[in-house]
Amino acid sequence: MSKLYLVGMGPGDERLITPLASAVIAQCSDVVAYGLYLDLLADMTTGKRCHDLPLGEEIGRARLALDLAASGKATALVSSGDIGIYAMATLVFELLDQQLNGAENHPEWLAVDIEVVPGISAMQAAASRVGAMLGHDFCTISLSDLLTPWQVIEQRLHGAGSGDFVVSFYNPVSKKRDWQLNTARDILLQYRPASTPVVIGRQLTRSDENIRFTCLGDLKASDVDMFTLVSVGNRETRHIVNGRKEWIYTPRGYASKA
């Protein structure tokens, strides 16, 4: 049977690639990914046919992976983080959905056996670097309005604020989008204090990783780029200092039971 693995490779450190992800890539003859991810996987893809499609070619990447698998090649489509979180898995299933509804003409795709292999997401990597920021209810919001209308994103921001969720922002800024993060900050400030702890994590788990602590009132889009994840605490999130070491955690309420 034709086989397509949808593989999350984690945030960047090869030691955080799961054993299952390593095993399925080893089984594949073809690997489809953005070039940077192929570079990070160089030791694992020696001798394999690697297909590099640039940023902006996500639909092409998904189509190519389905085509390769349908032709009988064991194929891995790879994304950073978890491939099911703001990544390529959803696009593959959207294409299959369109085929089932007659909007595509690739019946061979329906014979492909698909297996999703999860990975560690950027928000988990950031939380682990600072302590236990995701210790209670949390959500993620992408601030990119390329695929989602800003009005919808605003509704979700208000929902996260009124529900007092810890919020991790994916796609916080880009070269063409430099205002959304400041607007998101101002919305959350309607629901939680300016002193709320914030983590800014850039190039998480990679050689040039940079982690910064700030607070919601001081968060600025100019301090963030497209390689950054921003996590904002809820009203209970704590920033604690032990000598030269700092931690951020969000309590679940155990102290009140003690």
mmCIF file of C-alpha atoms in Angstrom:
data_model
loop_
_atom_site.group_PDB
_atom_site.id
_atom_site.type_symbol
_atom_site.label_atom_id
_atom_site.label_comp_id
_atom_site.label_asym_id
_atom_site.label_seq_id
_atom_site.Cartn_x
_atom_site.Cartn_y
_atom_site.Cartn_z
ATOM 1 C CA MET A 1 0.000 0.000 0.000
ATOM 2 C CA SER A 2 1.167 3.542 -0.750
ATOM 3 C CA LYS A 3 2.426 5.216 2.421
ATOM 4 C CA LEU A 4 2.673 8.867 3.404
ATOM 5 C CA TYR A 5 4.057 9.891 6.782
ATOM 6 C CA LEU A 6 3.244 13.380 8.017
ATOM 7 C CA VAL A 7 6.127 14.040 10.391
ATOM 8 C CA GLY A 8 6.671 16.708 13.025
ATOM 9 C CA MET A 9 10.408 17.153 13.580
ATOM 10 C CA GLY A 10 10.175 19.295 16.706
ATOM 11 C CA PRO A 11 11.431 22.837 17.212
ATOM 12 C CA GLY A 12 14.948 22.390 15.855
ATOM 13 C CA ASP A 13 17.243 20.472 18.197
ATOM 14 C CA GLU A 14 17.751 17.050 16.607
ATOM 15 C CA ARG A 15 17.704 15.479 20.094
ATOM 16 C CA LEU A 16 14.036 16.498 20.335
ATOM 17 C CA ILE A 17 13.077 14.554 17.213
ATOM 18 C CA THR A 18 11.083 11.605 18.518
ATOM 19 C CA PRO A 19 12.337 8.055 17.990
ATOM 20 C CA LEU A 20 9.188 7.343 15.968
ATOM 21 C CA ALA A 21 9.839 10.303 13.662
ATOM 22 C CA SER A 22 13.428 9.123 13.136
ATOM 23 C CA ALA A 23 12.251 5.577 12.413
ATOM 24 C CA VAL A 24 9.664 6.524 9.802
ATOM 25 C CA ILE A 25 12.037 8.895 7.997
ATOM 26 C CA ALA A 26 14.548 6.043 7.871
ATOM 27 C CA GLN A 27 11.913 3.893 6.124
ATOM 28 C CA CYS A 28 11.194 6.467 3.423
ATOM 29 C CA SER A 29 12.800 6.846 0.028
ATOM 30 C CA ASP A 30 11.531 10.416 -0.448
ATOM 31 C CA VAL A 31 11.369 13.388 1.919
ATOM 32 C CA VAL A 32 9.417 16.554 1.130
ATOM 33 C CA ALA A 33 10.065 19.691 3.184
ATOM 34 C CA TYR A 34 11.078 23.327 3.252
ATOM 35 C CA GLY A 35 14.818 23.586 2.620
ATOM 36 C CA LEU A 36 15.752 24.725 6.137
ATOM 37 C CA TYR A 37 14.149 21.600 7.588
ATOM 38 C CA LEU A 38 16.020 19.399 5.142
ATOM 39 C CA ASP A 39 19.254 21.060 6.251
ATOM 40 C CA LEU A 40 18.424 20.288 9.882
ATOM 41 C CA LEU A 41 17.684 16.675 8.915
ATOM 42 C CA ALA A 42 20.803 16.253 6.751
ATOM 43 C CA ASP A 43 22.218 13.365 8.796
ATOM 44 C CA MET A 44 18.908 11.490 8.559
ATOM 45 C CA THR A 45 18.278 11.972 4.840
ATOM 46 C CA THR A 46 21.571 10.839 3.326
ATOM 47 C CA GLY A 47 20.846 8.731 0.242
ATOM 48 C CA LYS A 48 17.186 9.752 0.093
ATOM 49 C CA ARG A 49 15.514 11.835 -2.591
ATOM 50 C CA CYS A 50 14.866 15.210 -0.965
ATOM 51 C CA HIS A 51 12.292 17.568 -2.447
ATOM 52 C CA ASP A 52 12.756 21.188 -1.403
ATOM 53 C CA LEU A 53 9.876 23.569 -2.053
ATOM 54 C CA PRO A 54 10.260 27.142 -0.734
ATOM 55 C CA LEU A 55 8.078 29.097 1.651
ATOM 56 C CA GLY A 56 4.795 29.989 -0.015
ATOM 57 C CA GLU A 57 4.653 26.647 -1.824
ATOM 58 C CA GLU A 58 2.820 24.766 0.915
ATOM 59 C CA ILE A 59 0.055 23.541 -1.414
ATOM 60 C CA GLY A 60 2.677 22.360 -3.876
ATOM 61 C CA ARG A 61 4.488 20.530 -1.099
ATOM 62 C CA ALA A 62 1.327 18.719 -0.016
ATOM 63 C CA ARG A 63 0.417 17.796 -3.604
ATOM 64 C CA LEU A 64 3.912 16.523 -4.321
ATOM 65 C CA ALA A 65 3.941 14.373 -1.188
ATOM 66 C CA LEU A 66 0.570 12.842 -2.074
ATOM 67 C CA ASP A 67 1.704 12.244 -5.660
ATOM 68 C CA LEU A 68 4.932 10.554 -4.575
ATOM 69 C CA ALA A 69 3.132 8.328 -2.100
ATOM 70 C CA ALA A 70 0.424 7.474 -4.620
ATOM 71 C CA SER A 71 3.122 6.420 -7.096
ATOM 72 C CA GLY A 72 4.345 3.832 -4.604
ATOM 73 C CA LYS A 73 7.185 5.702 -2.924
ATOM 74 C CA ALA A 74 7.343 5.647 0.846
ATOM 75 C CA THR A 75 7.254 9.367 1.509
ATOM 76 C CA ALA A 76 7.712 11.673 4.500
ATOM 77 C CA LEU A 77 6.271 15.168 4.460
ATOM 78 C CA VAL A 78 8.099 17.039 7.209
ATOM 79 C CA SER A 79 7.296 20.201 9.159
ATOM 80 C CA SER A 80 8.936 21.748 12.189
ATOM 81 C CA GLY A 81 7.235 21.507 15.559
ATOM 82 C CA ASP A 82 4.115 19.356 15.448
ATOM 83 C CA ILE A 83 2.923 18.862 11.864
ATOM 84 C CA GLY A 84 -0.696 19.076 13.011
ATOM 85 C CA ILE A 85 -0.292 22.531 14.616
ATOM 86 C CA TYR A 86 -0.286 25.368 12.051
ATOM 87 C CA ALA A 87 1.521 23.031 9.694
ATOM 88 C CA MET A 88 1.217 20.718 6.717
ATOM 89 C CA ALA A 89 -1.014 17.920 8.011
ATOM 90 C CA THR A 90 -4.185 19.980 7.788
ATOM 91 C CA LEU A 91 -3.408 20.896 4.172
ATOM 92 C CA VAL A 92 -3.012 17.235 3.178
ATOM 93 C CA PHE A 93 -6.381 16.380 4.679
ATOM 94 C CA GLU A 94 -7.959 19.429 3.069
ATOM 95 C CA LEU A 95 -6.776 18.192 -0.337
ATOM 96 C CA LEU A 96 -8.204 14.742 0.400
ATOM 97 C CA ASP A 97 -11.470 16.377 1.446
ATOM 98 C CA GLN A 98 -11.578 18.283 -1.837
ATOM 99 C CA GLN A 99 -10.940 15.062 -3.751
ATOM 100 C CA LEU A 100 -13.817 13.352 -1.953
ATOM 101 C CA ASN A 101 -16.062 16.289 -2.843
ATOM 102 C CA GLY A 102 -15.102 16.341 -6.520
ATOM 103 C CA ALA A 103 -12.978 19.497 -6.425
ATOM 104 C CA GLU A 104 -9.773 17.579 -7.294
ATOM 105 C CA ASN A 105 -9.039 14.989 -9.954
ATOM 106 C CA HIS A 106 -6.606 12.717 -8.147
ATOM 107 C CA PRO A 107 -8.480 9.554 -7.172
ATOM 108 C CA GLU A 108 -5.122 7.850 -6.593
ATOM 109 C CA TRP A 109 -4.645 9.983 -3.472
ATOM 110 C CA LEU A 110 -7.480 8.144 -1.765
ATOM 111 C CA ALA A 111 -5.498 4.897 -1.832
ATOM 112 C CA VAL A 112 -2.617 6.411 0.137
ATOM 113 C CA ASP A 113 -2.208 5.176 3.709
ATOM 114 C CA ILE A 114 -1.480 8.233 5.864
ATOM 115 C CA GLU A 115 0.152 8.182 9.281
ATOM 116 C CA VAL A 116 0.611 11.352 11.342
ATOM 117 C CA VAL A 117 3.711 11.421 13.533
ATOM 118 C CA PRO A 118 3.528 14.157 16.185
ATOM 119 C CA GLY A 119 6.379 16.394 17.270
ATOM 120 C CA ILE A 120 7.166 18.830 20.061
ATOM 121 C CA SER A 121 5.644 22.225 19.306
ATOM 122 C CA ALA A 122 7.292 25.625 19.738
ATOM 123 C CA MET A 123 4.961 26.531 22.594
ATOM 124 C CA GLN A 124 6.021 23.401 24.501
ATOM 125 C CA ALA A 125 9.680 24.160 23.862
ATOM 126 C CA ALA A 126 9.268 27.739 25.099
ATOM 127 C CA ALA A 127 7.372 26.624 28.202
ATOM 128 C CA SER A 128 10.052 24.070 29.045
ATOM 129 C CA ARG A 129 12.780 26.696 28.811
ATOM 130 C CA VAL A 130 11.160 28.928 31.437
ATOM 131 C CA GLY A 131 9.544 26.435 33.803
ATOM 132 C CA ALA A 132 5.857 25.500 33.573
ATOM 133 C CA MET A 133 4.047 28.295 31.797
ATOM 134 C CA LEU A 134 1.417 25.944 30.370
ATOM 135 C CA GLY A 135 0.554 24.514 33.769
ATOM 136 C CA HIS A 136 -3.117 25.452 33.434
ATOM 137 C CA ASP A 137 -5.574 26.059 30.577
ATOM 138 C CA PHE A 138 -3.973 27.601 27.510
ATOM 139 C CA CYS A 139 -4.605 28.285 23.841
ATOM 140 C CA THR A 140 -2.664 29.192 20.716
ATOM 141 C CA ILE A 141 -3.565 31.959 18.284
ATOM 142 C CA SER A 142 -1.906 32.660 14.961
ATOM 143 C CA LEU A 143 -1.691 36.392 14.290
ATOM 144 C CA SER A 144 -1.293 35.892 10.545
ATOM 145 C CA ASP A 145 -4.297 37.229 8.667
ATOM 146 C CA LEU A 146 -3.161 35.777 5.340
ATOM 147 C CA LEU A 147 -5.616 32.882 5.684
ATOM 148 C CA THR A 148 -7.859 34.032 8.551
ATOM 149 C CA PRO A 149 -9.695 37.382 8.522
ATOM 150 C CA TRP A 150 -8.456 39.764 11.200
ATOM 151 C CA GLN A 151 -12.003 40.157 12.540
ATOM 152 C CA VAL A 152 -12.003 36.444 13.377
ATOM 153 C CA ILE A 153 -8.592 36.699 15.038
ATOM 154 C CA GLU A 154 -9.851 39.622 17.126
ATOM 155 C CA GLN A 155 -12.829 37.558 18.298
ATOM 156 C CA ARG A 156 -10.468 34.795 19.388
ATOM 157 C CA LEU A 157 -8.240 37.285 21.207
ATOM 158 C CA HIS A 158 -11.209 38.584 23.177
ATOM 159 C CA GLY A 159 -12.270 34.992 23.894
ATOM 160 C CA ALA A 160 -8.797 34.119 25.172
ATOM 161 C CA GLY A 161 -8.749 37.260 27.274
ATOM 162 C CA SER A 162 -12.172 36.818 28.835
ATOM 163 C CA GLY A 163 -11.498 33.118 29.442
ATOM 164 C CA ASP A 164 -8.150 33.935 31.105
ATOM 165 C CA PHE A 165 -6.168 31.486 28.993
ATOM 166 C CA VAL A 166 -2.401 31.508 28.773
ATOM 167 C CA VAL A 167 -1.910 32.487 25.113
ATOM 168 C CA SER A 168 0.901 31.440 22.779
ATOM 169 C CA PHE A 169 1.133 33.531 19.627
ATOM 170 C CA TYR A 170 2.350 31.872 16.463
ATOM 171 C CA ASN A 171 3.282 34.005 13.422
ATOM 172 C CA PRO A 172 3.376 37.118 15.631
ATOM 173 C CA VAL A 173 4.965 39.383 13.005
ATOM 174 C CA SER A 174 6.506 39.281 9.556
ATOM 175 C CA LYS A 175 8.181 41.769 7.244
ATOM 176 C CA LYS A 176 4.760 42.793 5.927
ATOM 177 C CA ARG A 177 2.817 42.468 9.216
ATOM 178 C CA ASP A 178 4.108 44.623 12.033
ATOM 179 C CA TRP A 179 0.956 45.823 13.819
ATOM 180 C CA GLN A 180 -0.998 42.721 14.808
ATOM 181 C CA LEU A 181 1.050 41.846 17.891
ATOM 182 C CA ASN A 182 0.684 45.329 19.387
ATOM 183 C CA THR A 183 -3.064 45.171 18.749
ATOM 184 C CA ALA A 184 -3.255 41.725 20.358
ATOM 185 C CA ARG A 185 -1.352 43.073 23.375
ATOM 186 C CA ASP A 186 -3.791 45.948 23.743
ATOM 187 C CA ILE A 187 -6.762 43.565 23.604
ATOM 188 C CA LEU A 188 -5.310 41.289 26.295
ATOM 189 C CA LEU A 189 -4.565 44.329 28.459
ATOM 190 C CA GLN A 190 -8.323 44.792 28.712
ATOM 191 C CA TYR A 191 -8.482 41.498 30.639
ATOM 192 C CA ARG A 192 -5.200 41.109 32.550
ATOM 193 C CA PRO A 193 -2.684 43.447 34.225
ATOM 194 C CA ALA A 194 0.253 45.062 32.465
ATOM 195 C CA SER A 195 2.544 43.111 34.836
ATOM 196 C CA THR A 196 1.443 39.760 33.345
ATOM 197 C CA PRO A 197 4.590 37.684 32.563
ATOM 198 C CA VAL A 198 5.505 37.217 28.902
ATOM 199 C CA VAL A 199 8.101 34.937 27.296
ATOM 200 C CA ILE A 200 9.686 35.807 23.959
ATOM 201 C CA GLY A 201 11.428 32.766 22.460
ATOM 202 C CA ARG A 202 13.430 33.057 19.250
ATOM 203 C CA GLN A 203 14.890 30.111 17.304
ATOM 204 C CA LEU A 204 13.836 27.787 20.093
ATOM 205 C CA THR A 205 16.220 24.873 20.841
ATOM 206 C CA ARG A 206 18.545 25.890 17.985
ATOM 207 C CA SER A 207 22.134 27.091 18.248
ATOM 208 C CA ASP A 208 21.135 30.766 18.220
ATOM 209 C CA GLU A 209 18.229 30.400 20.648
ATOM 210 C CA ASN A 210 17.324 33.525 22.601
ATOM 211 C CA ILE A 211 14.819 33.595 25.492
ATOM 212 C CA ARG A 212 13.654 36.847 27.033
ATOM 213 C CA PHE A 213 11.303 37.643 29.887
ATOM 214 C CA THR A 214 9.130 40.728 29.800
ATOM 215 C CA CYS A 215 5.622 41.757 30.842
ATOM 216 C CA LEU A 216 2.498 42.406 28.832
ATOM 217 C CA GLY A 217 2.664 46.164 29.210
ATOM 218 C CA ASP A 218 6.198 46.239 27.764
ATOM 219 C CA LEU A 219 5.605 43.815 24.886
ATOM 220 C CA LYS A 220 6.419 45.444 21.521
ATOM 221 C CA ALA A 221 6.237 44.063 17.997
ATOM 222 C CA SER A 222 9.620 45.654 17.261
ATOM 223 C CA ASP A 223 11.210 43.131 19.674
ATOM 224 C CA VAL A 224 9.863 40.145 17.723
ATOM 225 C CA ASP A 225 10.453 38.607 14.295
ATOM 226 C CA MET A 226 9.042 35.737 12.240
ATOM 227 C CA PHE A 227 11.279 33.185 14.002
ATOM 228 C CA THR A 228 9.800 34.040 17.396
ATOM 229 C CA LEU A 229 7.063 32.603 19.574
ATOM 230 C CA VAL A 230 5.410 34.825 22.182
ATOM 231 C CA SER A 231 3.631 33.344 25.218
ATOM 232 C CA VAL A 232 1.527 35.529 27.526
ATOM 233 C CA GLY A 233 0.571 34.346 30.983
ATOM 234 C CA ASN A 234 -2.888 34.500 32.519
ATOM 235 C CA ARG A 235 -3.900 36.449 35.625
ATOM 236 C CA GLU A 236 -2.375 33.786 37.891
ATOM 237 C CA THR A 237 0.927 33.232 36.059
ATOM 238 C CA ARG A 238 3.962 33.901 38.259
ATOM 239 C CA HIS A 239 7.507 35.094 37.485
ATOM 240 C CA ILE A 240 9.831 33.973 40.284
ATOM 241 C CA VAL A 241 13.542 34.611 40.835
ATOM 242 C CA ASN A 242 15.933 32.286 42.672
ATOM 243 C CA GLY A 243 19.346 33.955 42.730
ATOM 244 C CA ARG A 244 20.457 34.201 39.109
ATOM 245 C CA LYS A 245 17.757 31.827 37.892
ATOM 246 C CA GLU A 246 14.308 32.952 36.781
ATOM 247 C CA TRP A 247 11.214 30.840 36.222
ATOM 248 C CA ILE A 248 7.687 31.387 34.961
ATOM 249 C CA TYR A 249 4.889 29.046 35.939
ATOM 250 C CA THR A 250 1.098 29.020 35.867
ATOM 251 C CA PRO A 251 -0.364 27.401 39.014
ATOM 252 C CA ARG A 252 -3.219 24.921 38.817
ATOM 253 C CA GLY A 253 -4.463 25.667 42.315
ATOM 254 C CA TYR A 254 -2.719 22.953 44.321
ATOM 255 C CA ALA A 255 -1.584 25.500 46.915
ATOM 256 C CA SER A 256 -5.193 26.245 47.858
ATOM 257 C CA LYS A 257 -5.707 22.516 48.572
ATOM 258 C CA ALA A 258 -2.680 22.239 50.841
#
